[in-house]
Each structure stands twice: as structure tokens, then as C-alpha cells.
Tab-separated table of C-alpha atoms in Angstrom:
chain	number	residue	atom	x	y	z
A	1	MET	CA	5.272	24.111	11.791
A	2	MET	CA	7.543	26.227	9.619
A	3	ARG	CA	9.382	23.109	8.470
A	4	THR	CA	6.048	21.505	7.568
A	5	LEU	CA	5.027	24.502	5.472
A	6	LEU	CA	8.413	24.666	3.747
A	7	VAL	CA	8.377	20.978	2.786
A	8	ARG	CA	4.832	21.217	1.461
A	9	GLY	CA	5.640	24.382	-0.424
A	10	MET	CA	8.617	22.791	-2.146
A	11	LEU	CA	6.603	19.646	-2.929
A	12	ALA	CA	3.778	21.735	-4.388
A	13	GLY	CA	6.357	23.711	-6.366
A	14	LEU	CA	7.838	20.524	-7.789
A	15	ILE	CA	4.414	19.281	-8.903
A	16	ALA	CA	3.655	22.686	-10.400
A	17	GLY	CA	7.022	22.697	-12.164
A	18	VAL	CA	6.397	19.311	-13.789
A	19	LEU	CA	2.972	20.346	-15.097
A	20	ALA	CA	4.312	23.706	-16.260
A	21	THR	CA	7.083	21.854	-18.106
A	22	LEU	CA	4.516	19.765	-19.971
A	23	PHE	CA	2.635	22.904	-20.953
A	24	ALA	CA	5.838	24.639	-22.088
A	25	TYR	CA	6.908	21.580	-24.086
A	26	PHE	CA	3.680	21.230	-26.041
A	27	PHE	CA	2.786	24.905	-26.455
A	28	GLY	CA	6.086	26.791	-26.182
A	29	GLU	CA	8.696	24.585	-27.806
A	30	PRO	CA	7.190	24.731	-31.339
A	31	SER	CA	7.670	28.520	-31.446
A	32	VAL	CA	11.181	28.127	-30.017
A	33	GLU	CA	12.047	25.641	-32.758
A	34	THR	CA	10.677	28.058	-35.366
A	35	ALA	CA	12.733	30.936	-33.950
A	36	ILE	CA	15.904	28.827	-33.879
A	37	GLY	CA	15.307	27.831	-37.476
A	38	LEU	CA	14.903	31.482	-38.468
A	39	GLU	CA	18.087	32.370	-36.606
A	40	GLY	CA	20.041	29.651	-38.408
A	41	THR	CA	18.630	30.681	-41.777
A	42	ALA	CA	19.548	34.317	-41.189
A	43	ALA	CA	23.083	33.418	-40.095
A	44	HIS	CA	23.553	31.188	-43.139
A	45	SER	CA	22.285	33.834	-45.556
A	46	HIS	CA	24.724	36.423	-44.186
A	47	SER	CA	27.748	34.164	-44.711
A	48	SER	CA	29.309	33.601	-48.104
A	49	PRO	CA	29.383	30.107	-49.673
A	50	GLU	CA	33.169	30.390	-50.046
A	51	ALA	CA	33.538	30.753	-46.299
A	52	HIS	CA	31.838	27.396	-45.808
A	53	GLU	CA	33.740	25.607	-48.537
A	54	HIS	CA	37.170	27.157	-47.893
A	55	PRO	CA	37.496	28.457	-44.320
A	56	PRO	CA	40.304	30.971	-43.871
A	57	ALA	CA	43.672	29.675	-42.715
A	58	GLY	CA	44.018	29.592	-38.965
A	59	ALA	CA	40.274	29.780	-38.410
A	60	GLU	CA	39.034	27.769	-35.474
A	61	PRO	CA	36.557	25.002	-36.262
A	62	GLU	CA	32.994	25.435	-35.075
A	63	GLU	CA	32.494	24.168	-31.566
A	64	GLU	CA	30.275	21.153	-31.122
A	65	GLU	CA	27.145	21.530	-29.048
A	66	LEU	CA	27.741	20.485	-25.453
A	67	VAL	CA	24.010	19.910	-24.985
A	68	THR	CA	21.885	18.936	-27.958
A	69	ARG	CA	18.632	20.692	-28.749
A	70	GLY	CA	16.721	17.505	-27.950
A	71	VAL	CA	18.147	17.428	-24.424
A	72	GLN	CA	17.532	21.146	-23.968
A	73	SER	CA	13.863	20.846	-24.890
A	74	THR	CA	13.201	17.827	-22.634
A	75	VAL	CA	15.507	17.066	-19.718
A	76	GLY	CA	16.935	20.573	-19.656
A	77	LEU	CA	13.490	22.154	-19.706
A	78	LEU	CA	12.234	19.850	-16.955
A	79	THR	CA	15.301	20.522	-14.806
A	80	GLY	CA	15.125	24.281	-15.196
A	81	VAL	CA	11.386	24.674	-14.665
A	82	GLY	CA	11.349	22.021	-11.915
A	83	LEU	CA	14.087	23.737	-9.904
A	84	TYR	CA	12.372	27.065	-10.454
A	85	GLY	CA	9.118	25.582	-9.160
A	86	VAL	CA	10.784	24.157	-6.048
A	87	ALA	CA	12.444	27.505	-5.290
A	88	VAL	CA	9.225	29.449	-5.832
A	89	GLY	CA	7.325	26.931	-3.705
A	90	GLY	CA	9.754	27.373	-0.818
A	91	LEU	CA	9.523	31.175	-0.967
A	92	PHE	CA	5.747	30.937	-1.330
A	93	SER	CA	5.505	28.879	1.872
A	94	LEU	CA	7.452	31.568	3.742
A	95	ALA	CA	5.112	34.254	2.407
A	96	PHE	CA	2.098	32.140	3.395
A	97	ALA	CA	3.425	31.748	6.929
A	98	PHE	CA	3.722	35.523	7.170
A	99	VAL	CA	0.255	36.441	5.850
A	100	TYR	CA	-1.779	33.553	7.286
A	101	GLY	CA	-4.044	34.854	10.019
A	102	ARG	CA	-3.415	38.469	9.026
A	103	LEU	CA	-6.130	38.422	6.355
A	104	GLY	CA	-8.923	37.659	8.767
A	105	THR	CA	-10.362	34.227	9.431
A	106	LEU	CA	-9.842	32.893	5.920
A	107	ARG	CA	-9.246	29.196	5.393
A	108	PRO	CA	-5.739	28.119	4.385
A	109	ARG	CA	-6.941	27.230	0.878
A	110	VAL	CA	-8.446	30.683	0.384
A	111	THR	CA	-5.374	32.413	1.798
A	112	ALA	CA	-3.131	30.384	-0.529
A	113	ALA	CA	-5.358	31.179	-3.520
A	114	LEU	CA	-5.339	34.925	-2.809
A	115	LEU	CA	-1.591	34.918	-2.213
A	116	THR	CA	-1.020	32.987	-5.440
A	117	GLY	CA	-3.093	35.401	-7.486
A	118	GLY	CA	-1.307	38.408	-6.028
A	119	ALA	CA	2.130	36.840	-6.510
A	120	PHE	CA	1.386	35.938	-10.129
A	121	VAL	CA	0.415	39.520	-10.927
A	122	VAL	CA	3.185	41.223	-8.942
A	123	VAL	CA	6.106	38.875	-9.601
A	124	PHE	CA	5.385	37.866	-13.193
A	125	LEU	CA	2.552	39.608	-15.038
A	126	VAL	CA	3.399	43.247	-14.293
A	127	PRO	CA	7.136	42.881	-15.110
A	128	PHE	CA	6.182	40.853	-18.195
A	129	LEU	CA	4.029	43.694	-19.499
A	130	LYS	CA	7.025	46.027	-19.350
A	131	TYR	CA	9.709	43.570	-20.427
A	132	PRO	CA	8.033	40.641	-22.247
A	133	ALA	CA	9.915	37.447	-22.973
A	134	ASN	CA	11.453	36.978	-26.405
A	135	PRO	CA	12.278	33.755	-28.295
A	136	PRO	CA	15.697	32.963	-29.754
A	137	ALA	CA	16.846	35.204	-32.631
A	138	VAL	CA	15.345	38.218	-30.864
A	139	GLY	CA	17.650	40.544	-28.963
A	140	GLN	CA	21.271	41.509	-29.283
A	141	ALA	CA	23.997	39.524	-27.543
A	142	GLY	CA	25.637	42.688	-26.217
A	143	THR	CA	22.531	43.778	-24.313
A	144	ILE	CA	21.801	40.544	-22.450
A	145	GLY	CA	23.270	41.868	-19.203
A	146	SER	CA	21.385	45.162	-19.280
A	147	ARG	CA	18.124	43.489	-20.285
A	148	THR	CA	18.427	40.957	-17.467
A	149	SER	CA	19.241	43.662	-14.920
A	150	LEU	CA	16.290	45.799	-15.986
A	151	TYR	CA	13.884	42.880	-15.822
A	152	PHE	CA	14.887	41.602	-12.388
A	153	GLY	CA	15.167	45.162	-11.114
A	154	PHE	CA	11.578	45.770	-12.159
A	155	VAL	CA	10.503	42.502	-10.508
A	156	ALA	CA	12.127	43.633	-7.240
A	157	LEU	CA	10.526	47.078	-7.545
A	158	SER	CA	7.092	45.573	-8.212
A	159	LEU	CA	7.430	43.306	-5.181
A	160	LEU	CA	8.600	46.152	-2.931
A	161	VAL	CA	5.771	48.454	-4.004
A	162	ALA	CA	3.258	45.636	-3.482
A	163	ILE	CA	4.514	45.007	0.067
A	164	LEU	CA	4.326	48.717	0.906
A	165	ALA	CA	0.855	48.945	-0.641
A	166	ALA	CA	-0.323	45.960	1.412
A	167	ALA	CA	1.060	47.514	4.617
A	168	PHE	CA	-0.634	50.853	3.967
A	169	GLY	CA	-3.794	49.095	2.865
A	170	ARG	CA	-3.971	47.290	6.193
A	171	LYS	CA	-3.697	50.592	8.057
A	172	LEU	CA	-6.294	52.204	5.826
A	173	ALA	CA	-8.618	49.239	6.347
A	174	ASP	CA	-8.703	49.944	10.092
A	175	LYS	CA	-9.940	53.478	9.379
A	176	LEU	CA	-11.950	53.194	6.160
A	177	GLY	CA	-12.922	49.540	6.072
A	178	ALA	CA	-11.435	46.555	4.307
A	179	TRP	CA	-13.037	47.279	0.921
A	180	ARG	CA	-11.988	50.927	0.656
A	181	GLY	CA	-8.575	50.247	2.146
A	182	GLY	CA	-7.954	47.439	-0.331
A	183	LEU	CA	-9.042	49.537	-3.309
A	184	LEU	CA	-6.830	52.467	-2.280
A	185	ALA	CA	-3.860	50.154	-1.757
A	186	ALA	CA	-4.380	48.510	-5.173
A	187	GLY	CA	-4.798	51.914	-6.811
A	188	GLY	CA	-1.611	53.185	-5.188
A	189	TYR	CA	0.293	50.152	-6.460
A	190	VAL	CA	-0.984	50.648	-10.004
A	191	VAL	CA	-0.101	54.359	-10.032
A	192	LEU	CA	3.421	53.896	-8.657
A	193	ILE	CA	4.211	50.984	-10.968
A	194	ALA	CA	2.813	52.849	-13.971
A	195	VAL	CA	5.071	55.824	-13.212
A	196	ALA	CA	8.085	53.539	-12.731
A	197	ALA	CA	7.348	51.705	-15.987
A	198	ALA	CA	7.128	55.008	-17.841
A	199	LEU	CA	10.461	56.190	-16.429
A	200	LEU	CA	12.400	52.970	-17.002
A	201	PRO	CA	13.916	52.485	-20.470
A	202	SER	CA	12.027	50.342	-22.946
A	203	ILE	CA	13.635	47.500	-24.862
A	204	ASP	CA	12.493	46.726	-28.381
A	205	GLU	CA	15.019	44.600	-30.248
A	206	VAL	CA	12.583	42.534	-32.301
A	207	PRO	CA	13.797	42.526	-35.930
A	208	ALA	CA	11.335	43.938	-38.422
A	209	GLU	CA	11.429	40.709	-40.438
A	210	PHE	CA	10.693	38.442	-37.453
A	211	PRO	CA	7.227	36.815	-37.824
A	212	GLY	CA	4.709	38.430	-35.517
A	213	SER	CA	2.751	35.184	-35.178
A	214	THR	CA	5.808	33.349	-33.809
A	215	LEU	CA	6.518	36.149	-31.342
A	216	TRP	CA	2.891	36.231	-30.203
A	217	THR	CA	2.730	32.432	-29.813
A	218	PHE	CA	5.941	32.360	-27.778
A	219	ARG	CA	4.843	35.136	-25.425
A	220	LEU	CA	1.392	33.603	-25.010
A	221	ALA	CA	3.010	30.272	-24.150
A	222	SER	CA	5.278	32.031	-21.634
A	223	VAL	CA	2.257	33.535	-19.879
A	224	GLY	CA	0.467	30.192	-19.991
A	225	THR	CA	3.436	28.355	-18.496
A	226	GLN	CA	3.627	30.769	-15.591
A	227	LEU	CA	-0.139	30.664	-15.139
A	228	VAL	CA	-0.083	26.865	-14.936
A	229	LEU	CA	2.822	26.934	-12.487
A	230	TRP	CA	1.262	29.475	-10.106
A	231	THR	CA	-2.239	27.996	-10.314
A	232	VAL	CA	-1.076	24.453	-9.582
A	233	LEU	CA	1.214	25.746	-6.832
A	234	GLY	CA	-1.598	27.612	-5.096
A	235	LEU	CA	-4.137	24.803	-5.353
A	236	THR	CA	-1.720	22.046	-4.339
A	237	PHE	CA	-0.135	23.969	-1.503
A	238	GLY	CA	-3.548	25.078	-0.219
A	239	ALA	CA	-4.792	21.481	-0.120
A	240	LEU	CA	-1.636	20.156	1.551
A	241	VAL	CA	-1.375	22.877	4.166
A	242	GLU	CA	-5.071	22.772	5.032
A	243	LYS	CA	-4.778	19.075	5.858
A	244	ALA	CA	-1.639	19.688	7.910
A	245	LEU	CA	-3.220	22.528	9.878
A	246	ALA	CA	-6.392	20.491	10.419
A	247	ARG	CA	-4.378	17.617	11.910
A	248	LYS	CA	-2.543	20.071	14.111
A	249	GLU	CA	-5.810	21.504	15.420
A	250	VAL	CA	-7.164	18.023	16.114
A	251	ALA	CA	-3.990	17.066	17.961
A	252	ARG	CA	-4.141	20.258	19.991
A	253	ALA	CA	-7.793	19.661	20.882
A	254	ILE	CA	-7.044	16.112	22.029
A	255	ALA	CA	-4.083	17.268	24.085
């Protein structure tokens, strides 16, 4: 059964990745193009005309692009988001296998929907609020490593705190009831993550001259892309796995 869940999770992730790519292409790429244009304009304005007309002796010629912008925004985008969707779908199926049956007598679709909503908040939304995505021309090249480490570290911390909160919430539910136990667990998660977010260093490298509308559009598109991916993943996986489990129950009843 685990193999069945894994295959369906990866298939649902692939479908979600394709739809998320379409959303990112139509709603995210325009702001990316604008940011790249601003970056090129800024770089050109900081260089002297003489440097372009008469490059210094011994200077290396500018390297040609290995991958054109057109490929990056189409095939490259589809490949990256598609592979991400497949990977997330596989991990999601493993998480579903672990929680299914432990949330009461919920249907597979409902379990998948609840798990998707929780994963979207814990894995993406909460880390995004602390370290939001930035378009090209925002951020310093020397801080890429530290920014990446802080972001993924916060993702891991958010996931760990959520797992601990869910475990304690289950124990509290046995004593106080499901509603009170769930509220206390959610409140504990919020408090711990808020403290961690306050203690972790903030990153604000957005240039003062960068257009706020472009930044806002890019970040909104980033949230929308993730929302499309997780929503489609949850709905598709829930439908696929419910059919698979139903056939399994029928086969077991016949046997």
C-alpha cells in the first residue's frame, strides 16, 4: 500500500507542479522581467561609457549566457517547479500514511485536505512571513549562503515545532477534548515560532529605489504559486488515494 500512496503522491505532485508553473508564468514572470530590467539598467548606469567602448587591456570578454532568459522562464521554470512538485508529493504521501487513521475516522480526502492546509502554513507561509522571497536585483551576492541557510533553517524549525505541537496536542486531547487540545497545540506552536522569529536575524536588503509595486507583485505571485501547488496536490492526492483505498476495502470484503 505504501508504494501505491507514493506513486499517487508523486503523480499528484507532478500535476500540481504543472499548474503551479502556469500560474507562475502568467503572474510571476512579468515582475521578474521588470526586476531583471531594473538590474541591467542599474549596472549600465554605474559603468562608464569608455569602459564599453574601450575595454581595458587584458580584460576578459563577457561570458555568453549558457541558458537564455526565454528558456529559463519556460522550460527551466517547468522543470524546476515540476521536480519540486514531484518531491513534495512523495514526501506528502509519506506524511499522509503516518497521520491517516490517527485523526479519527476522517475520509482520505478530508485527511489529505487538512494535512495540505497544515503543511502549506508550516512549510511555506510561516517561513515566508519571516524571510519573504525577493525578485532579481534584490539582495547582495555575498549573503546568498547565509540567507539560504536562515530560510531553510527556519523551515526545519517550523516543521519540528509543528510535529511536537501535534504530539502534545494529541495527548492533551485525551484529557481535555479534541477542541481544547487542538487550540492549545496551535497556540503553543504560534508562541514558540513567534519567539524564534524574534530571535533570528532579519534580512532586509531591498534597495530604497526598488519599486514597491514590483516587489509586492512578485511576493504575491510567490504566495499564489505555492497556494496553487499545495491546493492542487491536496485535492488530487485525496481523490486518487480515496479511490485506491476504496478498491482495497472492496477487495478485502470480497476475499
